[in-house]
Each structure stands twice: as structure tokens, then as C-alpha cells.
């Protein structure tokens, strides 16, 4: 099993941990998630097609110059992961929720309006098994899209087992969605789309939150992989591996930027 990393845009990455598996299309045909992502992609069966996944920090889903229902089909993707949607539940209208040919999933920030938020649009050809918006797996209030099974000792592993407020905070900013799809090998594939927090290192509390969130993301993915799932992480991690990966020069680069 190999891991692959592909830079899809400034601040957006996809991390793959999967073999050549196929997503059923209406449970009759197949879609290959391996095509284009592996150096040794196997030949596709006659009924298989590649799944195209796109991740985009949209910086406000309602701020586009064209209606989103017109933009989405033009992207040519089967799965579209959005970060920084900056929309609350009561701001959603039919033009965002009911896009012809797609099913939509949203996670909302519950502590601050017009902040953070992620969404996933899946082609009608794909049939998710379940969806959740909690990395800790603790479920959520009525406005969550669903809970995810508790990960073994995740809250203790990120240092907030004895801090209920810290546990709630990790899942309160609408920063992730987990969506599972059936695969031809029976293991299932979990897509995790995330908008990881940003933080000024001088803000100790926020920096701790950022590092805790990154650790939680890694541990959640590890738990899923150990349970036999294929995993894709797609989104804005709010990190740059090296200076060359950033659009700014060393002189202009702030310690930390963005709304994160």
C-alpha cells in the first residue's frame, strides 16, 4: 500500500492511502479511484471509469461572481470538497443545496457566523454509506450531519480527555466532513475533507488548538486505516512544507496568515 501526495492549489492537498479499488456506480458499474494517482495503475475493467476529485478553498461559497449551481458542473469533478464556505445553516438556500446531479453535505461553524465551514458535493452516480462532521466521533447537536463511531482513546491521545470544553471546541468550528463510500473490495473508502485551523504562534491557546487539531486528524485517519478502510484526506491544511511551497517571498511571508 502506498501513500501519494498531490498539490492541487495554494494550501490545498490530497493525501491518499488506498489501493486500486472501485466505487460502485448505482451498484452496477465501477469507478476507479486509482487511475491517475498511482505510478502502477492497473488496467480498468470495461465497466470502470475514473473518479475525479477536486478540492478548493472557496473563501465564501456565496461570494462567487456566478451562481454556484452554474460553477459546480463546470468543474468536471465527481466529488468536490470545499473549504471556508463561510455560511451558516440558515443562510443556505435551494441554489446551494439542490444542485442538479449532486448530493450536498455541509459542516457549519457553531461558534461564529460567516467563519470556516466545509462542504462536499458528490455526483449522483456515487452512493455514500454515511457521513459525519466529528473527528472525535462524539456526534454533535441537532445541526450536525451525523456522528461517527468513537475512535479508541482519541480525546486522551490529543490531550483533552479531562477537558470537556476542549473536546467540544475541536468539533465546533465546522472544519471537517467524513464521508464513506462502498468499494469493490468491501473495505469502504472514507473521504475526509478538512479546513485545518491557522494560528499566530504568539497566541498560545490558538496555537495549541491548531496542533491538537492536526494531531487529531492524523489519529482519526490512522484509526480508519487500522480498521481496514481506505482513506483520502483532501482540503486546506493551512501549512506549507517548505518556503518554495508558499506563494509569498521569505521577506513578505507573515508568521501566520488567513482567516483560519
PDB file of N, CA and C in Angstrom, residues 87-152:
ATOM      1  N   UNK A  87     -20.651  29.948   5.580  1.00  0.00           N
ATOM      2  CA  UNK A  87     -22.111  30.003   5.506  1.00  0.00           C
ATOM      3  C   UNK A  87     -22.687  29.295   6.724  1.00  0.00           C
ATOM      4  N   UNK A  88     -23.789  29.812   7.229  1.00  0.00           N
ATOM      5  CA  UNK A  88     -24.486  29.165   8.332  1.00  0.00           C
ATOM      6  C   UNK A  88     -25.664  28.377   7.773  1.00  0.00           C
ATOM      7  N   UNK A  89     -26.229  27.531   8.610  1.00  0.00           N
ATOM      8  CA  UNK A  89     -27.335  26.695   8.159  1.00  0.00           C
ATOM      9  C   UNK A  89     -28.507  27.533   7.648  1.00  0.00           C
ATOM     10  N   UNK A  90     -28.824  28.611   8.341  1.00  0.00           N
ATOM     11  CA  UNK A  90     -29.980  29.418   7.935  1.00  0.00           C
ATOM     12  C   UNK A  90     -29.692  30.290   6.721  1.00  0.00           C
ATOM     13  N   UNK A  91     -28.440  30.334   6.277  1.00  0.00           N
ATOM     14  CA  UNK A  91     -28.108  31.088   5.067  1.00  0.00           C
ATOM     15  C   UNK A  91     -28.149  30.224   3.807  1.00  0.00           C
ATOM     16  N   UNK A  92     -28.308  28.926   3.974  1.00  0.00           N
ATOM     17  CA  UNK A  92     -28.386  28.043   2.814  1.00  0.00           C
ATOM     18  C   UNK A  92     -29.715  28.240   2.102  1.00  0.00           C
ATOM     19  N   UNK A  93     -29.655  28.255   0.782  1.00  0.00           N
ATOM     20  CA  UNK A  93     -30.886  28.289   0.007  1.00  0.00           C
ATOM     21  C   UNK A  93     -30.850  27.164  -1.018  1.00  0.00           C
ATOM     22  N   UNK A  94     -31.907  27.018  -1.760  1.00  0.00           N
ATOM     23  CA  UNK A  94     -32.020  25.885  -2.682  1.00  0.00           C
ATOM     24  C   UNK A  94     -30.936  25.897  -3.758  1.00  0.00           C
ATOM     25  N   UNK A  95     -30.420  27.085  -4.093  1.00  0.00           N
ATOM     26  CA  UNK A  95     -29.392  27.143  -5.139  1.00  0.00           C
ATOM     27  C   UNK A  95     -28.087  26.503  -4.688  1.00  0.00           C
ATOM     28  N   UNK A  96     -27.868  26.427  -3.372  1.00  0.00           N
ATOM     29  CA  UNK A  96     -26.658  25.803  -2.832  1.00  0.00           C
ATOM     30  C   UNK A  96     -26.883  24.342  -2.471  1.00  0.00           C
ATOM     31  N   UNK A  97     -28.082  24.027  -2.030  1.00  0.00           N
ATOM     32  CA  UNK A  97     -28.363  22.676  -1.550  1.00  0.00           C
ATOM     33  C   UNK A  97     -28.806  21.753  -2.677  1.00  0.00           C
ATOM     34  N   UNK A  98     -29.656  22.238  -3.552  1.00  0.00           N
ATOM     35  CA  UNK A  98     -30.230  21.402  -4.608  1.00  0.00           C
ATOM     36  C   UNK A  98     -29.573  21.737  -5.951  1.00  0.00           C
ATOM     37  N   UNK A  99     -28.413  21.145  -6.176  1.00  0.00           N
ATOM     38  CA  UNK A  99     -27.689  21.322  -7.438  1.00  0.00           C
ATOM     39  C   UNK A  99     -27.908  20.070  -8.267  1.00  0.00           C
ATOM     40  N   UNK A 100     -28.456  20.234  -9.431  1.00  0.00           N
ATOM     41  CA  UNK A 100     -28.822  19.093 -10.267  1.00  0.00           C
ATOM     42  C   UNK A 100     -27.634  18.173 -10.497  1.00  0.00           C
ATOM     43  N   UNK A 101     -27.812  16.891 -10.218  1.00  0.00           N
ATOM     44  CA  UNK A 101     -26.777  15.892 -10.439  1.00  0.00           C
ATOM     45  C   UNK A 101     -25.860  15.650  -9.262  1.00  0.00           C
ATOM     46  N   UNK A 102     -26.070  16.375  -8.132  1.00  0.00           N
ATOM     47  CA  UNK A 102     -25.180  16.257  -6.981  1.00  0.00           C
ATOM     48  C   UNK A 102     -25.970  16.153  -5.683  1.00  0.00           C
ATOM     49  N   UNK A 103     -25.357  15.482  -4.699  1.00  0.00           N
ATOM     50  CA  UNK A 103     -25.815  15.500  -3.321  1.00  0.00           C
ATOM     51  C   UNK A 103     -24.845  16.346  -2.512  1.00  0.00           C
ATOM     52  N   UNK A 104     -25.374  17.131  -1.583  1.00  0.00           N
ATOM     53  CA  UNK A 104     -24.533  18.077  -0.848  1.00  0.00           C
ATOM     54  C   UNK A 104     -24.488  17.737   0.635  1.00  0.00           C
ATOM     55  N   UNK A 105     -23.300  17.907   1.228  1.00  0.00           N
ATOM     56  CA  UNK A 105     -23.096  17.719   2.662  1.00  0.00           C
ATOM     57  C   UNK A 105     -22.389  18.961   3.194  1.00  0.00           C
ATOM     58  N   UNK A 106     -22.837  19.465   4.341  1.00  0.00           N
ATOM     59  CA  UNK A 106     -22.251  20.676   4.912  1.00  0.00           C
ATOM     60  C   UNK A 106     -21.886  20.468   6.380  1.00  0.00           C
ATOM     61  N   UNK A 107     -20.818  21.130   6.805  1.00  0.00           N
ATOM     62  CA  UNK A 107     -20.471  21.254   8.226  1.00  0.00           C
ATOM     63  C   UNK A 107     -20.367  22.747   8.515  1.00  0.00           C
ATOM     64  N   UNK A 108     -21.023  23.197   9.592  1.00  0.00           N
ATOM     65  CA  UNK A 108     -21.109  24.620   9.902  1.00  0.00           C
ATOM     66  C   UNK A 108     -20.338  24.941  11.176  1.00  0.00           C
ATOM     67  N   UNK A 109     -19.752  26.131  11.194  1.00  0.00           N
ATOM     68  CA  UNK A 109     -19.161  26.631  12.430  1.00  0.00           C
ATOM     69  C   UNK A 109     -20.297  27.005  13.376  1.00  0.00           C
ATOM     70  N   UNK A 110     -20.237  26.478  14.604  1.00  0.00           N
ATOM     71  CA  UNK A 110     -21.320  26.689  15.552  1.00  0.00           C
ATOM     72  C   UNK A 110     -20.987  27.747  16.609  1.00  0.00           C
ATOM     73  N   UNK A 111     -19.819  28.372  16.481  1.00  0.00           N
ATOM     74  CA  UNK A 111     -19.419  29.356  17.491  1.00  0.00           C
ATOM     75  C   UNK A 111     -19.224  30.747  16.916  1.00  0.00           C
ATOM     76  N   UNK A 112     -19.286  30.863  15.582  1.00  0.00           N
ATOM     77  CA  UNK A 112     -19.034  32.164  14.967  1.00  0.00           C
ATOM     78  C   UNK A 112     -19.636  32.169  13.564  1.00  0.00           C
ATOM     79  N   UNK A 113     -20.448  33.145  13.258  1.00  0.00           N
ATOM     80  CA  UNK A 113     -21.096  33.214  11.962  1.00  0.00           C
ATOM     81  C   UNK A 113     -20.150  33.669  10.859  1.00  0.00           C
ATOM     82  N   UNK A 114     -20.361  33.172   9.644  1.00  0.00           N
ATOM     83  CA  UNK A 114     -19.560  33.589   8.498  1.00  0.00           C
ATOM     84  C   UNK A 114     -18.100  33.200   8.605  1.00  0.00           C
ATOM     85  N   UNK A 115     -17.832  32.058   9.244  1.00  0.00           N
ATOM     86  CA  UNK A 115     -16.453  31.662   9.530  1.00  0.00           C
ATOM     87  C   UNK A 115     -16.284  30.180   9.249  1.00  0.00           C
ATOM     88  N   UNK A 116     -15.147  29.825   8.675  1.00  0.00           N
ATOM     89  CA  UNK A 116     -14.788  28.426   8.480  1.00  0.00           C
ATOM     90  C   UNK A 116     -15.856  27.714   7.650  1.00  0.00           C
ATOM     91  N   UNK A 117     -16.127  26.453   7.963  1.00  0.00           N
ATOM     92  CA  UNK A 117     -17.138  25.677   7.255  1.00  0.00           C
ATOM     93  C   UNK A 117     -16.574  24.916   6.067  1.00  0.00           C
ATOM     94  N   UNK A 118     -17.045  23.684   5.889  1.00  0.00           N
ATOM     95  CA  UNK A 118     -16.650  22.872   4.739  1.00  0.00           C
ATOM     96  C   UNK A 118     -17.900  22.244   4.128  1.00  0.00           C
ATOM     97  N   UNK A 119     -17.761  21.816   2.883  1.00  0.00           N
ATOM     98  CA  UNK A 119     -18.861  21.159   2.185  1.00  0.00           C
ATOM     99  C   UNK A 119     -18.291  20.144   1.203  1.00  0.00           C
ATOM    100  N   UNK A 120     -19.096  19.143   0.888  1.00  0.00           N
ATOM    101  CA  UNK A 120     -18.737  18.151  -0.129  1.00  0.00           C
ATOM    102  C   UNK A 120     -19.954  17.963  -1.035  1.00  0.00           C
ATOM    103  N   UNK A 121     -19.706  18.044  -2.336  1.00  0.00           N
ATOM    104  CA  UNK A 121     -20.730  17.741  -3.333  1.00  0.00           C
ATOM    105  C   UNK A 121     -20.326  16.450  -4.030  1.00  0.00           C
ATOM    106  N   UNK A 122     -21.214  15.474  -4.019  1.00  0.00           N
ATOM    107  CA  UNK A 122     -20.961  14.167  -4.628  1.00  0.00           C
ATOM    108  C   UNK A 122     -21.909  13.961  -5.797  1.00  0.00           C
ATOM    109  N   UNK A 123     -21.356  13.487  -6.886  1.00  0.00           N
ATOM    110  CA  UNK A 123     -22.186  13.164  -8.036  1.00  0.00           C
ATOM    111  C   UNK A 123     -23.244  12.143  -7.669  1.00  0.00           C
ATOM    112  N   UNK A 124     -24.418  12.256  -8.308  1.00  0.00           N
ATOM    113  CA  UNK A 124     -25.483  11.281  -8.074  1.00  0.00           C
ATOM    114  C   UNK A 124     -25.047   9.863  -8.422  1.00  0.00           C
ATOM    115  N   UNK A 125     -23.983   9.735  -9.206  1.00  0.00           N
ATOM    116  CA  UNK A 125     -23.507   8.398  -9.582  1.00  0.00           C
ATOM    117  C   UNK A 125     -22.899   7.665  -8.383  1.00  0.00           C
ATOM    118  N   UNK A 126     -22.524   8.423  -7.354  1.00  0.00           N
ATOM    119  CA  UNK A 126     -21.898   7.833  -6.172  1.00  0.00           C
ATOM    120  C   UNK A 126     -22.929   7.736  -5.054  1.00  0.00           C
ATOM    121  N   UNK A 127     -22.834   6.694  -4.266  1.00  0.00           N
ATOM    122  CA  UNK A 127     -23.789   6.464  -3.183  1.00  0.00           C
ATOM    123  C   UNK A 127     -23.058   6.357  -1.845  1.00  0.00           C
ATOM    124  N   UNK A 128     -22.906   7.458  -1.133  1.00  0.00           N
ATOM    125  CA  UNK A 128     -22.250   7.385   0.183  1.00  0.00           C
ATOM    126  C   UNK A 128     -23.028   6.482   1.132  1.00  0.00           C
ATOM    127  N   UNK A 129     -22.284   5.795   2.000  1.00  0.00           N
ATOM    128  CA  UNK A 129     -22.904   4.955   3.015  1.00  0.00           C
ATOM    129  C   UNK A 129     -23.324   5.766   4.233  1.00  0.00           C
ATOM    130  N   UNK A 130     -22.487   6.733   4.621  1.00  0.00           N
ATOM    131  CA  UNK A 130     -22.775   7.554   5.780  1.00  0.00           C
ATOM    132  C   UNK A 130     -21.873   8.774   5.759  1.00  0.00           C
ATOM    133  N   UNK A 131     -22.230   9.759   6.575  1.00  0.00           N
ATOM    134  CA  UNK A 131     -21.443  10.987   6.654  1.00  0.00           C
ATOM    135  C   UNK A 131     -21.449  11.500   8.081  1.00  0.00           C
ATOM    136  N   UNK A 132     -20.380  12.170   8.468  1.00  0.00           N
ATOM    137  CA  UNK A 132     -20.288  12.736   9.805  1.00  0.00           C
ATOM    138  C   UNK A 132     -19.442  13.989   9.788  1.00  0.00           C
ATOM    139  N   UNK A 133     -19.567  14.799  10.849  1.00  0.00           N
ATOM    140  CA  UNK A 133     -18.793  16.045  10.913  1.00  0.00           C
ATOM    141  C   UNK A 133     -17.967  16.122  12.186  1.00  0.00           C
ATOM    142  N   UNK A 134     -17.643  14.978  12.778  1.00  0.00           N
ATOM    143  CA  UNK A 134     -16.903  14.953  14.033  1.00  0.00           C
ATOM    144  C   UNK A 134     -15.633  14.117  13.887  1.00  0.00           C
ATOM    145  N   UNK A 135     -14.482  14.752  14.057  1.00  0.00           N
ATOM    146  CA  UNK A 135     -13.229  13.994  14.050  1.00  0.00           C
ATOM    147  C   UNK A 135     -13.100  13.140  15.302  1.00  0.00           C
ATOM    148  N   UNK A 136     -13.603  13.640  16.425  1.00  0.00           N
ATOM    149  CA  UNK A 136     -13.529  12.869  17.657  1.00  0.00           C
ATOM    150  C   UNK A 136     -14.527  11.721  17.663  1.00  0.00           C
ATOM    151  N   UNK A 137     -15.575  11.836  16.853  1.00  0.00           N
ATOM    152  CA  UNK A 137     -16.572  10.788  16.815  1.00  0.00           C
ATOM    153  C   UNK A 137     -17.591  10.903  17.914  1.00  0.00           C
ATOM    154  N   UNK A 138     -17.682  12.095  18.497  1.00  0.00           N
ATOM    155  CA  UNK A 138     -18.588  12.262  19.630  1.00  0.00           C
ATOM    156  C   UNK A 138     -19.985  12.671  19.224  1.00  0.00           C
ATOM    157  N   UNK A 139     -20.259  12.712  17.936  1.00  0.00           N
ATOM    158  CA  UNK A 139     -21.566  13.161  17.484  1.00  0.00           C
ATOM    159  C   UNK A 139     -21.640  14.674  17.546  1.00  0.00           C
ATOM    160  N   UNK A 140     -22.810  15.218  17.681  1.00  0.00           N
ATOM    161  CA  UNK A 140     -22.939  16.671  17.732  1.00  0.00           C
ATOM    162  C   UNK A 140     -24.374  17.062  17.992  1.00  0.00           C
ATOM    163  N   UNK A 141     -24.647  18.357  18.032  1.00  0.00           N
ATOM    164  CA  UNK A 141     -26.010  18.826  18.239  1.00  0.00           C
ATOM    165  C   UNK A 141     -26.880  18.530  17.022  1.00  0.00           C
ATOM    166  N   UNK A 142     -28.099  18.979  17.085  1.00  0.00           N
ATOM    167  CA  UNK A 142     -29.058  18.619  16.054  1.00  0.00           C
ATOM    168  C   UNK A 142     -28.668  19.102  14.668  1.00  0.00           C
ATOM    169  N   UNK A 143     -27.822  20.135  14.576  1.00  0.00           N
ATOM    170  CA  UNK A 143     -27.492  20.661  13.253  1.00  0.00           C
ATOM    171  C   UNK A 143     -26.283  19.959  12.631  1.00  0.00           C
ATOM    172  N   UNK A 144     -25.783  18.894  13.227  1.00  0.00           N
ATOM    173  CA  UNK A 144     -24.690  18.136  12.621  1.00  0.00           C
ATOM    174  C   UNK A 144     -25.257  17.161  11.600  1.00  0.00           C
ATOM    175  N   UNK A 145     -24.421  16.720  10.676  1.00  0.00           N
ATOM    176  CA  UNK A 145     -24.890  15.803   9.641  1.00  0.00           C
ATOM    177  C   UNK A 145     -24.866  14.364  10.108  1.00  0.00           C
ATOM    178  N   UNK A 146     -24.438  14.135  11.322  1.00  0.00           N
ATOM    179  CA  UNK A 146     -24.405  12.760  11.821  1.00  0.00           C
ATOM    180  C   UNK A 146     -23.148  12.497  12.624  1.00  0.00           C
ATOM    181  N   UNK A 147     -23.151  11.437  13.354  1.00  0.00           N
ATOM    182  CA  UNK A 147     -21.993  11.101  14.177  1.00  0.00           C
ATOM    183  C   UNK A 147     -21.178  10.004  13.524  1.00  0.00           C
ATOM    184  N   UNK A 148     -19.969   9.863  14.001  1.00  0.00           N
ATOM    185  CA  UNK A 148     -19.046   8.840  13.518  1.00  0.00           C
ATOM    186  C   UNK A 148     -18.661   7.986  14.709  1.00  0.00           C
ATOM    187  N   UNK A 149     -18.454   6.684  14.515  1.00  0.00           N
ATOM    188  CA  UNK A 149     -18.107   5.838  15.662  1.00  0.00           C
ATOM    189  C   UNK A 149     -16.887   6.361  16.414  1.00  0.00           C
ATOM    190  N   UNK A 150     -16.962   6.296  17.721  1.00  0.00           N
ATOM    191  CA  UNK A 150     -15.866   6.808  18.546  1.00  0.00           C
ATOM    192  C   UNK A 150     -14.551   6.129  18.204  1.00  0.00           C
ATOM    193  N   UNK A 151     -13.526   6.940  18.063  1.00  0.00           N
ATOM    194  CA  UNK A 151     -12.189   6.405  17.888  1.00  0.00           C
ATOM    195  C   UNK A 151     -11.633   5.999  19.236  1.00  0.00           C
ATOM    196  N   UNK A 152     -10.857   4.942  19.295  1.00  0.00           N
ATOM    197  CA  UNK A 152     -10.344   4.458  20.579  1.00  0.00           C
ATOM    198  C   UNK A 152      -9.380   5.444  21.225  1.00  0.00           C
TER     199      UNK A 152
END
